[in-house]
PDB file of C-alpha atoms in Angstrom:
ATOM      1  CA  GLY K   1     -13.262  11.960 -18.419  1.00 63.00           C
ATOM      2  CA  ALA K   2     -12.022  10.776 -15.641  1.00 67.00           C
ATOM      3  CA  ILE K   3     -13.773  13.774 -13.494  1.00 67.00           C
ATOM      4  CA  ALA K   4     -17.258  12.976 -14.715  1.00 72.00           C
ATOM      5  CA  LEU K   5     -17.479   8.745 -14.554  1.00 77.00           C
ATOM      6  CA  CYS K   6     -15.708   9.583 -10.347  1.00 74.00           C
ATOM      7  CA  ARG K   7     -18.696  12.284 -10.006  1.00 71.00           C
ATOM      8  CA  THR K   8     -21.490   9.342 -10.912  1.00 74.00           C
ATOM      9  CA  LEU K   9     -19.259   6.673  -8.952  1.00 73.00           C
ATOM     10  CA  GLY K  10     -19.317   8.964  -5.573  1.00 67.00           C
ATOM     11  CA  ARG K  11     -23.507   8.503  -5.662  1.00 71.00           C
ATOM     12  CA  SER K  12     -23.553   4.328  -6.911  1.00 75.00           C
ATOM     13  CA  LYS K  13     -24.404   2.765  -3.551  1.00 75.00           C
ATOM     14  CA  LYS K  14     -24.352  -0.963  -5.574  1.00 81.00           C
ATOM     15  CA  LEU K  15     -20.255   0.072  -6.246  1.00 84.00           C
ATOM     16  CA  ARG K  16     -17.721  -2.133  -4.006  1.00 88.00           C
ATOM     17  CA  GLN K  17     -15.060  -1.936  -6.155  1.00 90.00           C
ATOM     18  CA  ILE K  18     -13.092   0.620  -8.395  1.00 87.00           C
ATOM     19  CA  LEU K  19     -10.472  -0.865 -10.845  1.00 90.00           C
ATOM     20  CA  LEU K  20      -9.089   1.445 -13.054  1.00 87.00           C
ATOM     21  CA  GLY K  21      -5.690  -0.213 -14.536  1.00 91.00           C
ATOM     22  CA  ALA K  22      -3.208   0.979 -17.762  1.00 92.00           C
ATOM     23  CA  ASN K  23      -5.719   4.403 -17.535  1.00 89.00           C
ATOM     24  CA  SER K  24      -2.962   6.576 -17.249  1.00 89.00           C
ATOM     25  CA  ILE K  25      -4.876   8.404 -15.064  1.00 89.00           C
ATOM     26  CA  GLY K  26      -1.994  10.386 -13.382  1.00 90.00           C
ATOM     27  CA  SER K  27      -2.301  12.101 -10.058  1.00 92.00           C
ATOM     28  CA  ARG K  28      -4.971  14.372 -10.882  1.00 89.00           C
ATOM     29  CA  GLY K  29      -7.405  11.226 -12.390  1.00 89.00           C
ATOM     30  CA  ALA K  30      -6.509   9.582  -8.778  1.00 90.00           C
ATOM     31  CA  ALA K  31      -7.377  12.684  -6.630  1.00 89.00           C
ATOM     32  CA  ALA K  32     -10.772  12.853  -8.741  1.00 87.00           C
ATOM     33  CA  PHE K  33     -11.243   8.646  -7.827  1.00 87.00           C
ATOM     34  CA  SER K  34     -10.406   9.471  -4.417  1.00 88.00           C
ATOM     35  CA  GLU K  35     -13.657  12.029  -3.977  1.00 84.00           C
ATOM     36  CA  ALA K  36     -15.661   9.190  -4.902  1.00 83.00           C
ATOM     37  CA  VAL K  37     -14.143   6.893  -2.544  1.00 85.00           C
ATOM     38  CA  LYS K  38     -15.232   9.165   0.247  1.00 85.00           C
ATOM     39  CA  ASN K  39     -18.276   9.512  -1.223  1.00 80.00           C
ATOM     40  CA  ASN K  40     -19.376   6.092  -1.364  1.00 83.00           C
ATOM     41  CA  GLU K  41     -18.951   4.090   2.422  1.00 85.00           C
ATOM     42  CA  ASN K  42     -19.158   1.033  -0.006  1.00 86.00           C
ATOM     43  CA  ILE K  43     -16.581   0.815  -2.325  1.00 89.00           C
ATOM     44  CA  ARG K  44     -14.372  -2.254  -0.363  1.00 92.00           C
ATOM     45  CA  GLU K  45     -11.353  -2.216  -2.956  1.00 94.00           C
ATOM     46  CA  PHE K  46      -9.689   0.853  -4.654  1.00 93.00           C
ATOM     47  CA  LEU K  47      -7.425  -0.299  -7.564  1.00 95.00           C
ATOM     48  CA  LEU K  48      -5.496   1.640  -8.947  1.00 96.00           C
ATOM     49  CA  PRO K  49      -2.482  -0.109 -10.669  1.00 97.00           C
ATOM     50  CA  ASN K  50      -0.399   1.545 -13.714  1.00 97.00           C
ATOM     51  CA  ASN K  51      -1.406   4.800 -13.669  1.00 96.00           C
ATOM     52  CA  HIS K  52       1.714   6.958 -13.518  1.00 96.00           C
ATOM     53  CA  ILE K  53       0.271   7.986  -9.923  1.00 97.00           C
ATOM     54  CA  GLN K  54       2.806  10.421  -8.002  1.00 97.00           C
ATOM     55  CA  ASP K  55       3.196  11.298  -4.580  1.00 97.00           C
ATOM     56  CA  SER K  56       1.180  13.978  -5.092  1.00 95.00           C
ATOM     57  CA  GLY K  57      -1.859  11.848  -6.290  1.00 95.00           C
ATOM     58  CA  LEU K  58      -0.852   9.683  -3.228  1.00 96.00           C
ATOM     59  CA  ASN K  59      -1.300  12.657  -1.120  1.00 96.00           C
ATOM     60  CA  ALA K  60      -5.252  12.671  -2.475  1.00 94.00           C
ATOM     61  CA  ILE K  61      -5.591   9.055  -1.683  1.00 94.00           C
ATOM     62  CA  VAL K  62      -4.587   9.084   1.889  1.00 94.00           C
ATOM     63  CA  SER K  63      -6.266  11.760   2.795  1.00 92.00           C
ATOM     64  CA  ALA K  64      -9.637  10.463   0.829  1.00 91.00           C
ATOM     65  CA  LEU K  65      -9.349   6.971   3.449  1.00 91.00           C
ATOM     66  CA  ARG K  66      -8.556   8.908   6.461  1.00 90.00           C
ATOM     67  CA  VAL K  67     -12.416   9.661   5.990  1.00 87.00           C
ATOM     68  CA  ALA K  68     -13.076   6.654   4.469  1.00 82.00           C
ATOM     69  CA  ASP K  69     -12.827   3.705   6.779  1.00 84.00           C
ATOM     70  CA  ASN K  70     -14.325   1.169   4.132  1.00 89.00           C
ATOM     71  CA  ILE K  71     -11.775   0.502   2.266  1.00 92.00           C
ATOM     72  CA  ARG K  72      -9.915  -3.255   2.928  1.00 94.00           C
ATOM     73  CA  GLU K  73      -7.936  -3.267  -0.470  1.00 96.00           C
ATOM     74  CA  LEU K  74      -5.346  -0.506  -1.733  1.00 96.00           C
ATOM     75  CA  ASN K  75      -3.838  -1.341  -5.097  1.00 98.00           C
ATOM     76  CA  LEU K  76      -1.161   1.114  -6.773  1.00 98.00           C
ATOM     77  CA  SER K  77       1.108  -1.273  -8.026  1.00 98.00           C
ATOM     78  CA  ARG K  78       2.878  -0.059 -10.733  1.00 98.00           C
ATOM     79  CA  ASN K  79       2.648   3.745 -10.388  1.00 97.00           C
ATOM     80  CA  ALA K  80       5.597   6.282  -9.724  1.00 97.00           C
ATOM     81  CA  ILE K  81       5.611   6.294  -5.732  1.00 98.00           C
ATOM     82  CA  SER K  82       8.511   7.298  -4.236  1.00 98.00           C
ATOM     83  CA  ASP K  83       9.982   7.420  -0.532  1.00 97.00           C
ATOM     84  CA  VAL K  84       7.601  10.618   0.125  1.00 97.00           C
ATOM     85  CA  GLY K  85       4.479   8.153  -0.837  1.00 97.00           C
ATOM     86  CA  GLY K  86       6.182   6.019   1.229  1.00 97.00           C
ATOM     87  CA  ARG K  87       6.306   8.180   4.229  1.00 97.00           C
ATOM     88  CA  VAL K  88       2.743   9.096   3.772  1.00 97.00           C
ATOM     89  CA  ILE K  89       1.281   5.489   3.113  1.00 97.00           C
ATOM     90  CA  ALA K  90       3.350   5.024   6.932  1.00 97.00           C
ATOM     91  CA  ASP K  91       1.294   7.877   8.355  1.00 96.00           C
ATOM     92  CA  LEU K  92      -1.506   6.228   7.303  1.00 95.00           C
ATOM     93  CA  LEU K  93      -0.963   2.984   8.478  1.00 94.00           C
ATOM     94  CA  LYS K  94       0.385   4.504  12.068  1.00 93.00           C
ATOM     95  CA  ASP K  95      -3.438   6.010  11.870  1.00 87.00           C
ATOM     96  CA  ASN K  96      -4.799   2.307  12.035  1.00 72.00           C
ATOM     97  CA  ALA K  97      -6.277   2.625   8.961  1.00 76.00           C
ATOM     98  CA  ARG K  98      -8.376  -0.813   8.283  1.00 88.00           C
ATOM     99  CA  ILE K  99      -7.160  -1.667   4.961  1.00 94.00           C
ATOM    100  CA  TYR K 100      -6.368  -5.361   5.002  1.00 94.00           C
ATOM    101  CA  GLN K 101      -4.755  -5.421   1.915  1.00 96.00           C
ATOM    102  CA  ILE K 102      -1.997  -3.199   0.462  1.00 97.00           C
ATOM    103  CA  ASN K 103      -0.540  -3.724  -2.943  1.00 98.00           C
ATOM    104  CA  LEU K 104       3.083  -1.206  -3.795  1.00 98.00           C
ATOM    105  CA  SER K 105       4.850  -3.243  -6.024  1.00 98.00           C
ATOM    106  CA  ARG K 106       7.225  -1.550  -8.592  1.00 98.00           C
ATOM    107  CA  ASN K 107       6.918   1.370  -8.031  1.00 98.00           C
ATOM    108  CA  ARG K 108       9.813   3.256  -6.445  1.00 98.00           C
ATOM    109  CA  ILE K 109      10.242   3.540  -2.499  1.00 98.00           C
ATOM    110  CA  LYS K 110      13.660   2.678  -1.363  1.00 98.00           C
ATOM    111  CA  SER K 111      14.905   2.259   1.746  1.00 97.00           C
ATOM    112  CA  GLU K 112      13.969   5.343   3.172  1.00 98.00           C
ATOM    113  CA  GLY K 113      10.164   4.630   2.219  1.00 98.00           C
ATOM    114  CA  GLY K 114      10.545   1.322   3.531  1.00 97.00           C
ATOM    115  CA  ARG K 115      11.920   1.947   6.803  1.00 97.00           C
ATOM    116  CA  LYS K 116       8.755   4.252   7.456  1.00 98.00           C
ATOM    117  CA  ILE K 117       6.578   1.645   6.055  1.00 97.00           C
ATOM    118  CA  ALA K 118       7.862  -0.652   8.665  1.00 96.00           C
ATOM    119  CA  GLU K 119       7.874   1.731  11.770  1.00 96.00           C
ATOM    120  CA  ALA K 120       4.115   1.866  10.731  1.00 96.00           C
ATOM    121  CA  LEU K 121       3.620  -2.126  10.392  1.00 94.00           C
ATOM    122  CA  THR K 122       5.055  -2.481  13.827  1.00 92.00           C
ATOM    123  CA  VAL K 123       1.558  -0.852  15.631  1.00 92.00           C
ATOM    124  CA  ASN K 124      -0.854  -1.650  12.400  1.00 92.00           C
ATOM    125  CA  GLN K 125      -3.253  -4.165  13.244  1.00 87.00           C
ATOM    126  CA  TRP K 126      -5.115  -4.326  10.644  1.00 91.00           C
ATOM    127  CA  VAL K 127      -2.875  -5.398   7.853  1.00 93.00           C
ATOM    128  CA  ASN K 128      -2.887  -8.786   6.335  1.00 93.00           C
ATOM    129  CA  THR K 129      -0.762  -8.504   3.471  1.00 93.00           C
ATOM    130  CA  ILE K 130       1.734  -6.129   1.757  1.00 94.00           C
ATOM    131  CA  ASN K 131       3.402  -6.585  -1.769  1.00 96.00           C
ATOM    132  CA  LEU K 132       6.811  -4.499  -1.950  1.00 97.00           C
ATOM    133  CA  HIS K 133       7.890  -6.654  -5.073  1.00 96.00           C
ATOM    134  CA  GLY K 134       9.879  -4.510  -7.557  1.00 97.00           C
ATOM    135  CA  ASN K 135      10.871  -1.456  -5.402  1.00 97.00           C
ATOM    136  CA  GLN K 136      13.974   0.087  -4.506  1.00 97.00           C
ATOM    137  CA  LEU K 137      14.370  -0.744  -0.892  1.00 97.00           C
ATOM    138  CA  GLY K 138      18.289  -2.567  -0.630  1.00 96.00           C
ATOM    139  CA  ASP K 139      19.695  -4.151   2.374  1.00 96.00           C
ATOM    140  CA  GLN K 140      18.488  -1.977   5.120  1.00 96.00           C
ATOM    141  CA  GLY K 141      14.724  -1.170   3.642  1.00 96.00           C
ATOM    142  CA  VAL K 142      14.263  -5.291   3.735  1.00 94.00           C
ATOM    143  CA  LEU K 143      16.002  -6.010   6.645  1.00 93.00           C
ATOM    144  CA  ALA K 144      13.575  -3.044   8.434  1.00 94.00           C
ATOM    145  CA  LEU K 145      10.700  -5.029   6.966  1.00 93.00           C
ATOM    146  CA  SER K 146      11.470  -8.048   8.230  1.00 88.00           C
ATOM    147  CA  LYS K 147      12.184  -7.070  11.382  1.00 88.00           C
ATOM    148  CA  ALA K 148       8.625  -5.536  11.236  1.00 88.00           C
ATOM    149  CA  ILE K 149       6.380  -7.880  10.074  1.00 84.00           C
ATOM    150  CA  GLY K 150       8.042 -10.216  13.545  1.00 81.00           C
ATOM    151  CA  LYS K 151       6.915  -7.660  16.053  1.00 84.00           C
ATOM    152  CA  ASN K 152       2.439  -8.076  13.882  1.00 84.00           C
ATOM    153  CA  LYS K 153       1.182 -10.757  14.660  1.00 82.00           C
ATOM    154  CA  PHE K 154      -1.394  -9.334  12.187  1.00 86.00           C
ATOM    155  CA  ILE K 155       0.601  -9.544   8.598  1.00 87.00           C
ATOM    156  CA  GLY K 156       0.462 -13.329   7.293  1.00 86.00           C
ATOM    157  CA  GLU K 157       2.438 -12.578   4.028  1.00 87.00           C
ATOM    158  CA  ILE K 158       4.816 -10.184   2.653  1.00 90.00           C
ATOM    159  CA  VAL K 159       6.351  -9.904  -0.337  1.00 92.00           C
ATOM    160  CA  LEU K 160      10.133  -7.956  -0.820  1.00 92.00           C
ATOM    161  CA  THR K 161      11.295  -9.717  -3.844  1.00 92.00           C
ATOM    162  CA  ARG K 162      13.312  -7.804  -6.734  1.00 94.00           C
ATOM    163  CA  ASN K 163      14.236  -4.780  -4.279  1.00 95.00           C
ATOM    164  CA  ASN K 164      17.798  -5.215  -5.139  1.00 94.00           C
ATOM    165  CA  VAL K 165      18.708  -7.274  -1.637  1.00 94.00           C
ATOM    166  CA  SER K 166      22.314  -8.938  -0.701  1.00 94.00           C
ATOM    167  CA  ASP K 167      22.204 -12.843  -0.045  1.00 92.00           C
ATOM    168  CA  LYS K 168      23.631 -11.859   2.853  1.00 93.00           C
ATOM    169  CA  THR K 169      21.006  -9.553   4.361  1.00 91.00           C
ATOM    170  CA  LYS K 170      18.557 -12.530   2.795  1.00 88.00           C
ATOM    171  CA  ARG K 171      20.440 -15.389   4.384  1.00 87.00           C
ATOM    172  CA  ARG K 172      19.898 -12.700   7.935  1.00 87.00           C
ATOM    173  CA  ILE K 173      16.056 -12.134   7.202  1.00 85.00           C
ATOM    174  CA  LYS K 174      15.831 -16.517   6.593  1.00 80.00           C
ATOM    175  CA  SER K 175      17.177 -16.843  10.055  1.00 77.00           C
ATOM    176  CA  PHE K 176      14.797 -14.389  12.080  1.00 74.00           C
ATOM    177  CA  ASP K 177      12.126 -16.831  14.078  1.00 61.00           C
ATOM    178  CA  VAL K 178       9.496 -15.364  11.737  1.00 60.00           C
ATOM    179  CA  ARG K 179       6.100 -16.957  11.702  1.00 60.00           C
ATOM    180  CA  HIS K 180       4.872 -15.212   8.354  1.00 62.00           C
ATOM    181  CA  ILE K 181       5.532 -15.312   5.198  1.00 64.00           C
ATOM    182  CA  VAL K 182       8.892 -13.193   4.085  1.00 71.00           C
ATOM    183  CA  THR K 183       9.291 -13.688   0.465  1.00 73.00           C
ATOM    184  CA  ILE K 184      13.099 -12.214  -0.595  1.00 73.00           C
TER     185      ILE K 184
END
């Protein structure tokens, strides 16, 4: 069903948003929807929360986003994206993808993925809001991200709540001279 729907979506000239939450499309479905995004320059929002998408599905999505620079909002919250996926997102952001809002909340991104995303955010000039709530970033990942946004004048808000961060790290981050909203 999802693959047939994607063929139609790829041809629609009026479609601005793909919102398909809680449908368990998995990585295979994510790859099919990515083809629709690649073939439709009008789509601005690609929202696939809670769909059991793993890193392989994320690879297909990112491959499409490298071709289709029209996407401004990406929501892959509540999926199964790990540190491998964090690196994939980081590589996309380093290439300065024109995505303004990214929601990767409630995935499985740990410290290493967080550090890679942090590195990418020091050079990306488009992301305004990033949500990494409810991952497993820990102290090191959250510290790296908090420092990175201090170097990026384009980011307005980063959400880092529920990432197994110690009180000591929270106090340290609050002492940073950061002009952005950091929610920890």
